[in-house]
Short mmCIF file of C-alpha atoms in Angstrom, two decimals:
data_model
loop_
_atom_site.label_atom_id
_atom_site.label_comp_id
_atom_site.label_asym_id
_atom_site.label_seq_id
_atom_site.Cartn_x
_atom_site.Cartn_y
_atom_site.Cartn_z
CA UNK A 22 -30.63 18.79 -10.05
CA UNK A 23 -31.53 15.90 -8.30
CA UNK A 24 -33.40 12.56 -9.81
CA UNK A 25 -36.85 11.11 -8.58
CA UNK A 26 -35.25 8.65 -6.37
CA UNK A 27 -36.75 8.77 -2.55
CA UNK A 28 -34.99 5.96 -0.80
CA UNK A 29 -31.19 5.84 0.37
CA UNK A 30 -28.98 3.82 2.05
CA UNK A 31 -26.83 6.47 3.27
CA UNK A 32 -27.82 10.31 4.13
CA UNK A 33 -24.88 12.65 3.79
CA UNK A 34 -24.90 16.00 5.25
CA UNK A 35 -23.01 18.90 3.54
CA UNK A 36 -22.24 19.06 -0.08
CA UNK A 37 -18.96 20.69 0.26
CA UNK A 38 -15.32 18.74 -0.93
CA UNK A 39 -16.09 16.14 1.97
CA UNK A 40 -19.95 15.45 1.59
CA UNK A 41 -19.15 15.32 -2.56
CA UNK A 42 -16.31 12.92 -2.38
CA UNK A 43 -18.13 10.61 0.27
CA UNK A 44 -20.84 10.73 -2.04
CA UNK A 45 -18.94 9.50 -4.94
CA UNK A 46 -17.63 6.93 -3.32
CA UNK A 47 -20.53 5.19 -2.11
CA UNK A 48 -22.51 6.03 -5.60
CA UNK A 49 -19.39 4.07 -7.23
CA UNK A 50 -20.39 1.13 -5.16
CA UNK A 51 -23.69 0.78 -5.36
CA UNK A 52 -24.90 2.65 -2.61
CA UNK A 53 -28.30 5.08 -2.64
CA UNK A 54 -26.93 8.34 -1.52
CA UNK A 55 -29.36 11.41 -0.21
CA UNK A 56 -26.89 14.35 -0.29
CA UNK A 57 -28.27 17.39 1.58
CA UNK A 58 -26.79 20.69 1.04
CA UNK A 59 -28.30 23.59 2.79
CA UNK A 60 -26.97 26.17 0.11
CA UNK A 61 -29.89 26.63 -2.95
CA UNK A 62 -32.79 25.82 -0.08
CA UNK A 63 -32.79 29.72 0.48
CA UNK A 64 -29.87 29.36 3.32
CA UNK A 65 -26.48 30.36 2.67
CA UNK A 66 -23.20 30.71 5.18
CA UNK A 67 -21.31 33.78 5.44
CA UNK A 68 -18.40 32.63 3.29
CA UNK A 69 -19.91 31.21 0.42
CA UNK A 70 -20.60 33.00 -2.74
CA UNK A 71 -22.67 30.41 -4.67
CA UNK A 72 -24.73 27.29 -4.55
CA UNK A 73 -22.45 24.88 -5.92
CA UNK A 74 -21.16 21.89 -4.80
CA UNK A 75 -17.58 21.49 -3.61
CA UNK A 76 -17.26 25.39 -3.71
CA UNK A 77 -14.06 26.80 -2.81
CA UNK A 78 -14.46 29.37 -0.74
CA UNK A 79 -10.75 30.75 0.36
CA UNK A 80 -7.90 29.95 -2.19
CA UNK A 81 -8.48 27.89 -5.39
CA UNK A 82 -5.14 26.34 -4.92
CA UNK A 83 -4.51 22.45 -3.93
CA UNK A 84 -1.13 23.17 -3.04
CA UNK A 85 1.66 20.78 -4.43
CA UNK A 86 1.34 18.46 -6.90
CA UNK A 87 4.69 17.11 -5.98
CA UNK A 88 4.21 13.19 -5.00
CA UNK A 89 8.27 12.33 -4.43
CA UNK A 90 8.70 15.41 -1.83
CA UNK A 91 5.61 16.51 -0.80
CA UNK A 92 3.18 15.10 1.80
CA UNK A 93 0.08 16.87 0.59
CA UNK A 94 1.32 15.87 -3.28
CA UNK A 95 1.66 12.22 -1.84
CA UNK A 96 -2.23 12.54 -0.74
CA UNK A 97 -2.96 13.79 -4.27
CA UNK A 98 -1.85 10.37 -5.92
CA UNK A 99 -3.69 8.64 -3.40
CA UNK A 100 -6.56 9.83 -3.84
CA UNK A 101 -6.30 9.68 -7.34
CA UNK A 102 -5.42 5.69 -7.04
CA UNK A 103 -8.95 5.54 -5.28
CA UNK A 104 -10.62 7.42 -7.94
CA UNK A 105 -11.49 10.84 -6.21
CA UNK A 106 -13.81 12.95 -7.73
CA UNK A 107 -12.13 16.20 -6.33
CA UNK A 108 -8.81 14.82 -8.31
CA UNK A 109 -10.90 14.27 -11.47
CA UNK A 110 -12.60 17.34 -11.27
CA UNK A 111 -9.29 19.30 -10.18
CA UNK A 112 -8.05 18.01 -13.55
CA UNK A 113 -10.76 19.31 -15.59
CA UNK A 114 -10.64 22.59 -14.13
CA UNK A 115 -6.86 23.09 -13.62
CA UNK A 116 -4.88 25.83 -14.35
CA UNK A 117 -1.10 26.99 -14.37
CA UNK A 118 0.55 27.32 -11.21
CA UNK A 119 3.94 25.58 -11.59
CA UNK A 120 4.41 22.63 -9.36
CA UNK A 121 1.02 23.45 -7.27
CA UNK A 122 -2.13 22.37 -8.52
CA UNK A 123 -4.71 25.14 -8.94
CA UNK A 124 -7.79 25.55 -10.38
CA UNK A 125 -10.74 27.45 -11.95
CA UNK A 126 -13.13 27.51 -9.07
CA UNK A 127 -16.24 27.77 -11.37
CA UNK A 128 -15.46 24.70 -13.83
CA UNK A 129 -14.14 22.79 -10.87
CA UNK A 130 -17.43 23.32 -8.83
CA UNK A 131 -19.46 22.46 -11.79
CA UNK A 132 -17.41 19.66 -12.89
CA UNK A 133 -17.91 18.09 -9.39
CA UNK A 134 -21.80 18.38 -9.56
CA UNK A 135 -22.32 17.45 -12.80
CA UNK A 136 -20.34 13.85 -11.99
CA UNK A 137 -22.33 13.43 -8.90
CA UNK A 138 -25.81 14.43 -10.60
CA UNK A 139 -25.40 12.14 -13.53
CA UNK A 140 -25.25 8.99 -10.84
CA UNK A 141 -28.66 7.70 -11.01
CA UNK A 142 -28.31 6.61 -7.17
CA UNK A 143 -27.12 10.05 -5.62
CA UNK A 144 -30.17 12.40 -4.60
CA UNK A 145 -29.09 15.90 -4.26
CA UNK A 146 -31.59 17.47 -1.82
CA UNK A 147 -31.69 21.21 -1.15
CA UNK A 148 -32.60 21.45 2.51
CA UNK A 149 -31.41 22.84 5.54
CA UNK A 150 -31.16 19.62 8.33
CA UNK A 151 -31.49 20.96 11.85
CA UNK A 152 -30.53 17.95 13.63
CA UNK A 153 -28.24 14.78 13.65
CA UNK A 154 -30.93 11.80 12.41
CA UNK A 155 -31.72 9.57 15.28
CA UNK A 156 -31.21 6.44 12.75
CA UNK A 157 -29.68 5.36 9.91
CA UNK A 158 -26.29 5.17 8.45
CA UNK A 159 -25.44 9.33 8.39
CA UNK A 160 -22.12 11.14 7.06
CA UNK A 161 -21.63 14.52 8.50
CA UNK A 162 -20.05 16.70 6.29
CA UNK A 163 -20.99 20.29 7.19
CA UNK A 164 -17.34 21.94 7.26
CA UNK A 165 -16.34 24.74 9.58
CA UNK A 166 -19.63 27.26 9.35
CA UNK A 167 -22.01 24.71 10.53
CA UNK A 168 -25.32 25.59 10.96
CA UNK A 169 -26.10 26.78 14.50
CA UNK A 170 -29.27 24.65 14.92
CA UNK A 171 -27.20 21.44 14.02
CA UNK A 172 -24.10 22.58 15.69
CA UNK A 173 -26.17 22.43 18.75
CA UNK A 174 -27.74 18.91 18.13
CA UNK A 175 -24.06 18.00 17.70
CA UNK A 176 -22.83 19.40 21.14
CA UNK A 177 -25.97 17.64 22.48
CA UNK A 178 -24.15 13.94 20.97
CA UNK A 179 -21.00 14.66 21.69
CA UNK A 180 -20.42 17.16 24.89
CA UNK A 181 -17.46 18.81 23.35
CA UNK A 182 -18.36 22.56 22.41
CA UNK A 183 -16.02 23.85 20.53
CA UNK A 184 -18.70 26.43 18.31
CA UNK A 185 -19.04 29.71 17.56
CA UNK A 186 -15.68 30.53 19.04
CA UNK A 187 -12.32 31.73 17.86
CA UNK A 188 -10.41 28.81 17.38
CA UNK A 189 -6.52 29.46 18.74
CA UNK A 190 -4.33 27.39 16.79
CA UNK A 191 -0.31 27.32 18.38
CA UNK A 192 2.15 26.53 16.04
CA UNK A 193 3.91 23.07 15.84
CA UNK A 194 7.40 22.50 15.02
CA UNK A 195 9.20 19.16 13.36
CA UNK A 196 10.98 17.53 16.44
CA UNK A 197 14.14 16.89 14.55
CA UNK A 198 14.54 20.75 13.48
CA UNK A 199 14.85 21.71 17.02
CA UNK A 200 18.20 22.57 18.01
CA UNK A 201 18.68 20.70 21.69
CA UNK A 202 22.17 21.88 22.29
CA UNK A 203 20.35 25.07 23.47
CA UNK A 204 17.44 23.49 24.55
CA UNK A 205 16.67 20.83 27.53
CA UNK A 206 13.62 18.67 28.32
CA UNK A 207 12.08 19.29 31.95
CA UNK A 208 8.97 19.66 33.38
CA UNK A 209 8.19 22.96 35.93
CA UNK A 210 9.44 21.63 39.03
CA UNK A 211 10.40 18.32 37.88
CA UNK A 212 6.45 17.15 37.87
CA UNK A 213 6.24 14.72 35.31
CA UNK A 214 3.04 12.70 34.05
CA UNK A 215 3.36 8.83 33.79
CA UNK A 216 3.78 9.44 29.88
CA UNK A 217 6.56 11.76 30.19
CA UNK A 218 10.31 10.74 29.23
CA UNK A 219 12.47 10.41 31.89
CA UNK A 220 13.57 13.73 31.83
CA UNK A 221 10.20 15.59 31.66
CA UNK A 222 7.22 16.46 29.54
CA UNK A 223 8.37 19.82 27.81
CA UNK A 224 11.26 21.00 25.30
CA UNK A 225 12.47 24.63 27.25
CA UNK A 226 13.93 27.14 24.87
CA UNK A 227 15.54 29.63 27.39
CA UNK A 228 15.83 33.52 26.84
CA UNK A 229 18.10 36.37 28.48
CA UNK A 230 16.46 39.33 29.38
CA UNK A 231 17.59 41.53 26.25
CA UNK A 232 16.05 38.70 23.98
CA UNK A 233 12.86 38.22 25.99
CA UNK A 234 12.67 42.19 25.58
CA UNK A 235 13.31 42.15 21.53
CA UNK A 236 11.28 39.05 21.45
CA UNK A 237 8.12 40.97 22.96
CA UNK A 238 8.44 44.18 20.92
CA UNK A 239 8.76 41.88 17.56
CA UNK A 240 5.12 40.47 18.68
CA UNK A 241 3.67 44.10 18.87
CA UNK A 242 5.12 44.96 15.44
CA UNK A 243 4.44 42.10 13.82
CA UNK A 244 1.93 42.38 10.73
CA UNK A 245 -1.87 40.73 11.60
CA UNK A 246 -4.53 39.22 9.98
CA UNK A 247 -7.63 41.05 9.89
CA UNK A 248 -10.54 39.28 11.09
CA UNK A 249 -13.43 38.51 8.17
CA UNK A 250 -16.60 40.06 8.81
CA UNK A 251 -18.41 36.99 10.41
CA UNK A 252 -15.68 36.69 12.94
CA UNK A 253 -15.89 40.31 14.56
CA UNK A 254 -18.35 39.60 16.71
CA UNK A 255 -17.44 35.93 17.99
CA UNK A 256 -15.69 35.99 21.27
CA UNK A 257 -12.25 33.46 21.96
CA UNK A 258 -11.74 31.29 24.54
CA UNK A 259 -10.34 33.08 27.59
CA UNK A 260 -7.68 30.16 27.85
CA UNK A 261 -6.84 30.81 24.23
CA UNK A 262 -6.04 34.29 24.28
CA UNK A 263 -3.43 35.40 21.26
CA UNK A 264 -0.12 35.72 22.32
CA UNK A 265 0.51 38.99 20.81
CA UNK A 266 -2.42 40.64 22.83
CA UNK A 267 -1.11 39.00 26.22
CA UNK A 268 2.10 40.98 25.18
CA UNK A 269 0.15 43.94 24.47
CA UNK A 270 -1.03 44.26 27.81
CA UNK A 271 2.31 44.92 29.16
CA UNK A 272 6.14 43.86 28.96
CA UNK A 273 6.04 41.33 32.27
CA UNK A 274 2.59 39.54 30.83
CA UNK A 275 3.88 36.94 29.06
CA UNK A 276 6.86 36.42 31.82
CA UNK A 277 4.10 35.62 34.35
CA UNK A 278 2.04 33.68 31.52
CA UNK A 279 3.39 30.95 28.83
CA UNK A 280 6.64 32.16 29.27
CA UNK A 281 7.24 32.16 32.95
CA UNK A 282 10.90 30.35 33.59
CA UNK A 283 10.13 29.72 37.25
CA UNK A 284 10.73 26.02 38.38
CA UNK A 285 12.94 25.22 35.55
CA UNK A 286 16.65 24.85 35.72
CA UNK A 287 18.56 25.60 32.56
CA UNK A 288 21.41 23.13 32.41
CA UNK A 289 23.46 25.77 30.28
CA UNK A 290 23.71 28.29 32.88
CA UNK A 291 25.12 26.80 35.98
CA UNK A 292 27.08 28.50 39.07
CA UNK A 293 28.45 27.30 42.16
CA UNK A 294 25.03 28.41 44.08
CA UNK A 295 22.79 26.51 41.20
CA UNK A 296 24.56 23.67 40.12
CA UNK A 297 21.30 22.39 38.37
CA UNK A 298 21.36 25.48 36.14
CA UNK A 299 19.31 28.92 36.96
CA UNK A 300 16.15 29.87 36.16
CA UNK A 301 15.96 31.47 32.75
CA UNK A 302 14.29 35.11 32.64
CA UNK A 303 11.77 33.50 30.09
CA UNK A 304 11.13 30.53 28.27
CA UNK A 305 9.18 29.21 25.45
CA UNK A 306 8.14 25.70 25.91
CA UNK A 307 7.11 22.86 23.73
CA UNK A 308 4.94 19.97 24.11
CA UNK A 309 4.66 16.73 22.35
CA UNK A 310 1.65 16.98 20.29
CA UNK A 311 1.47 13.17 18.96
CA UNK A 312 2.06 10.01 20.03
CA UNK A 313 5.20 9.23 17.46
CA UNK A 314 6.98 12.07 19.46
CA UNK A 315 7.61 14.11 15.67
CA UNK A 316 5.48 16.92 16.57
CA UNK A 317 5.76 19.47 19.49
CA UNK A 318 3.43 22.09 19.94
CA UNK A 319 4.15 25.51 21.19
CA UNK A 320 2.81 25.97 24.29
CA UNK A 321 0.54 29.21 24.66
CA UNK A 322 1.64 30.51 21.25
CA UNK A 323 -1.79 30.49 19.35
CA UNK A 324 -1.69 33.86 17.33
CA UNK A 325 -3.48 35.90 14.61
CA UNK A 326 0.12 37.07 13.17
CA UNK A 327 0.74 36.68 9.59
CA UNK A 328 2.54 33.64 8.60
CA UNK A 329 5.87 34.94 7.57
CA UNK A 330 5.80 37.36 10.36
CA UNK A 331 5.57 33.93 12.60
CA UNK A 332 8.32 32.26 10.82
CA UNK A 333 10.56 35.20 11.05
CA UNK A 334 9.98 35.76 14.84
CA UNK A 335 9.69 32.43 16.14
CA UNK A 336 13.16 31.51 14.81
CA UNK A 337 14.53 34.24 16.93
CA UNK A 338 13.89 31.66 19.64
CA UNK A 339 16.90 30.26 20.66
CA UNK A 340 16.50 26.52 19.96
CA UNK A 341 14.17 27.29 17.03
CA UNK A 342 16.34 29.19 14.40
CA UNK A 343 16.33 26.43 11.99
CA UNK A 344 12.71 25.40 13.14
CA UNK A 345 10.68 23.42 10.57
CA UNK A 346 6.71 24.13 11.26
CA UNK A 347 4.17 21.04 10.13
CA UNK A 348 1.68 24.32 11.43
CA UNK A 349 1.71 27.51 11.82
CA UNK A 350 -0.60 29.51 14.57
CA UNK A 351 -3.98 31.13 13.46
CA UNK A 352 -6.83 32.27 15.03
CA UNK A 353 -10.60 32.08 13.14
CA UNK A 354 -13.82 30.76 13.75
CA UNK A 355 -14.35 27.30 13.34
CA UNK A 356 -16.44 24.25 14.09
CA UNK A 357 -14.79 21.03 14.98
CA UNK A 358 -15.26 17.91 16.67
CA UNK A 359 -12.21 17.09 19.45
CA UNK A 360 -11.87 13.84 17.62
CA UNK A 361 -9.58 11.74 19.30
CA UNK A 362 -12.12 11.81 22.32
CA UNK A 363 -15.49 11.68 20.42
CA UNK A 364 -14.71 9.37 17.10
CA UNK A 365 -13.28 5.94 16.88
CA UNK A 366 -11.07 4.54 14.30
CA UNK A 367 -13.58 4.86 11.58
CA UNK A 368 -15.15 8.05 12.33
CA UNK A 369 -18.00 7.29 13.85
CA UNK A 370 -19.70 9.02 16.46
CA UNK A 371 -18.76 7.17 19.96
CA UNK A 372 -21.97 8.08 21.35
CA UNK A 373 -24.21 7.18 17.99
CA UNK A 374 -22.26 4.74 15.85
CA UNK A 375 -24.64 5.06 12.98
CA UNK A 376 -23.04 8.80 12.57
CA UNK A 377 -19.77 9.22 10.85
CA UNK A 378 -18.12 13.03 10.65
CA UNK A 379 -15.96 13.92 7.44
CA UNK A 380 -14.01 16.55 6.44
CA UNK A 381 -12.89 20.08 8.57
CA UNK A 382 -15.32 19.35 11.01
CA UNK A 383 -13.15 16.06 12.04
CA UNK A 384 -10.40 18.55 12.57
CA UNK A 385 -8.48 18.23 9.36
CA UNK A 386 -7.05 21.48 7.52
CA UNK A 387 -7.21 22.11 4.03
CA UNK A 388 -9.00 21.56 0.67
CA UNK A 389 -7.76 18.13 -0.09
CA UNK A 390 -7.45 16.67 2.97
CA UNK A 391 -11.36 17.60 4.03
CA UNK A 392 -11.88 15.67 0.87
CA UNK A 393 -9.77 12.80 1.75
CA UNK A 394 -11.17 12.20 4.61
CA UNK A 395 -14.47 12.24 2.98
CA UNK A 396 -13.15 9.84 0.90
CA UNK A 397 -12.39 7.34 3.43
CA UNK A 398 -15.75 7.98 5.30
CA UNK A 399 -17.40 6.87 2.22
CA UNK A 400 -15.21 3.80 1.78
CA UNK A 401 -15.76 2.88 5.58
CA UNK A 402 -19.69 2.78 5.23
CA UNK A 403 -19.40 1.10 1.95
CA UNK A 404 -17.92 -1.76 3.56
CA UNK A 405 -20.32 -1.48 6.71
CA UNK A 406 -23.28 -1.93 4.35
CA UNK A 407 -21.88 -4.66 2.60
CA UNK A 408 -21.18 -6.83 5.93
CA UNK A 409 -17.41 -6.39 5.60
CA UNK A 410 -14.81 -5.62 8.19
CA UNK A 411 -12.86 -2.52 7.54
CA UNK A 412 -9.10 -2.98 6.96
CA UNK A 413 -7.20 0.05 8.25
CA UNK A 414 -4.99 2.08 5.91
CA UNK A 415 -1.45 1.64 6.50
CA UNK A 416 -0.42 4.28 8.70
CA UNK A 417 2.71 4.59 6.51
CA UNK A 418 0.32 6.23 3.51
CA UNK A 419 -0.75 9.74 4.00
CA UNK A 420 -4.27 8.71 3.88
CA UNK A 421 -3.65 6.47 6.47
CA UNK A 422 -1.30 8.84 8.87
CA UNK A 423 -4.15 11.90 8.41
CA UNK A 424 -7.02 9.72 9.50
CA UNK A 425 -4.76 7.87 12.63
CA UNK A 426 -3.96 11.55 13.84
CA UNK A 427 -7.37 12.48 13.76
CA UNK A 428 -8.83 9.13 15.42
CA UNK A 429 -6.75 8.86 18.26
CA UNK A 430 -3.02 9.47 17.77
CA UNK A 431 -3.21 13.60 18.58
CA UNK A 432 -3.12 14.57 22.01
CA UNK A 433 -7.03 15.26 22.75
CA UNK A 434 -6.30 17.86 25.35
CA UNK A 435 -4.41 20.29 22.45
CA UNK A 436 -5.92 19.00 19.46
CA UNK A 437 -6.29 21.70 16.72
CA UNK A 438 -6.93 21.48 12.92
CA UNK A 439 -3.72 19.85 11.07
CA UNK A 440 -2.73 19.72 7.22
CA UNK A 441 -1.28 16.79 6.37
CA UNK A 442 2.86 16.26 6.93
CA UNK A 443 5.29 14.15 7.26
CA UNK A 444 5.57 14.40 11.10
CA UNK A 445 2.49 12.33 11.06
CA UNK A 446 4.09 9.40 9.31
CA UNK A 447 5.70 6.69 11.23
CA UNK A 448 9.43 7.94 11.04
CA UNK A 449 12.51 6.66 9.36
CA UNK A 450 15.51 7.54 11.66
CA UNK A 451 17.85 4.91 9.73
CA UNK A 452 17.21 7.34 6.45
CA UNK A 453 19.44 10.38 6.19
CA UNK A 454 17.38 13.46 6.83
CA UNK A 455 17.91 15.06 3.21
CA UNK A 456 16.54 11.36 1.99
CA UNK A 457 13.70 11.21 3.95
CA UNK A 458 10.95 13.01 2.07
CA UNK A 459 11.60 10.58 -0.92
CA UNK A 460 11.66 7.54 1.25
CA UNK A 461 8.25 8.28 3.31
CA UNK A 462 6.95 8.82 -0.37
CA UNK A 463 8.48 5.44 -1.84
CA UNK A 464 7.33 3.62 1.36
CA UNK A 465 3.32 5.12 1.15
CA UNK A 466 3.39 4.21 -2.41
CA UNK A 467 4.30 0.46 -1.93
CA UNK A 468 2.06 0.34 0.96
CA UNK A 469 -0.98 1.63 -0.58
CA UNK A 470 -0.37 -0.88 -3.51
CA UNK A 471 -0.32 -3.61 -1.12
CA UNK A 472 -3.28 -2.35 0.66
CA UNK A 473 -5.34 -1.94 -2.90
CA UNK A 474 -4.61 -5.40 -3.67
CA UNK A 475 -5.31 -7.11 -0.67
CA UNK A 476 -8.64 -5.45 0.03
CA UNK A 477 -9.97 -4.96 -3.54
CA UNK A 478 -10.89 -1.54 -2.65
CA UNK A 479 -9.90 -0.09 -6.14
CA UNK A 480 -13.04 -1.23 -7.71
CA UNK A 481 -13.81 0.07 -11.13
CA UNK A 482 -15.67 3.14 -11.72
#
């Protein structure tokens, strides 16, 4: 499996999608890599079935391959332009899936492992790494089920404890899909932060008593996702209780929790006594989730409901009837950094800049996104070794938008794993809504082409 090389320039911990992609990008630039993978050393995670590199644990789909109207399809395109090993192996292992890209898991993993094994400057070592190295360029790509010993070392270095708890994710809505003729912007009791707009920090969606009672019953009745075996005994944060669990505690619980209407004046419900508007019976609040203001998260709406049930129920909320979701709610065991706080713009740990993080542990969600961050981490590290300044990827590209989000543009206080989506891109307000997806992808391809021409990053294999 591994060759006889004993020296290395970069140590990569984790042989999943991100670690494999980082190793490939470094090796094809002449860098010597030690790739440490725990599986195959007698160790195994609760989720994996094999010791193969880049094993696909859940779905066999890389989602849409449409690079003209879909953000993840655009990410596929950009990764191909940078000679991604994940995209290469994906083509080798591809199976019919319409406009999506799906693969044979075993063929895919074998193709990645074979390609890395054939590189003379990659040493693959089956070993468990228990602590962050104190020196030497390192990329940590251990994924959402990082081994406990290494996880504790990461906690010691970052101070951000997000380990072995249920990761409660609230849905995120595209701002331009919210019907503001039914909602209004206001902070409770008109208290605002310095960064807020002139009206307040929250979009408020009001409910009458009947609407609330119907919504409450919908939460109780909705189909939920089962916990996986290794999740069952893992506690969730008290402050991140699933909304359906709160609903089950009593019909009034939500009205005294995340859906309380006190201190909010509904301008669409005024009287002589309340000329500024009356307090709604209940309210759903959304808070800005990125610096661009294109994404807003539903406050307190972390959930274990199945995705279809979420869309159906949440579109009954006044103002969200036509909501488009950048991310739906979830609840699962996860290990990830609060990257906007602890990583710099080049994925380096601020407290120990010889260490980069890549993949899902940085707070990106999805196979392709994980591999993409590994790809960029590899490129950045190669530049650092060569003594070259890193030229940031344009934020108008899928790679650049995703990277910008996890390294500073997301709100650190509400940071949660995110798939790539057009809500992360600098907006094109001057383009008609129906034409924006094509405009986003066209702009991205042009800007990536210019970036490659300027930086020379498209080196031959």
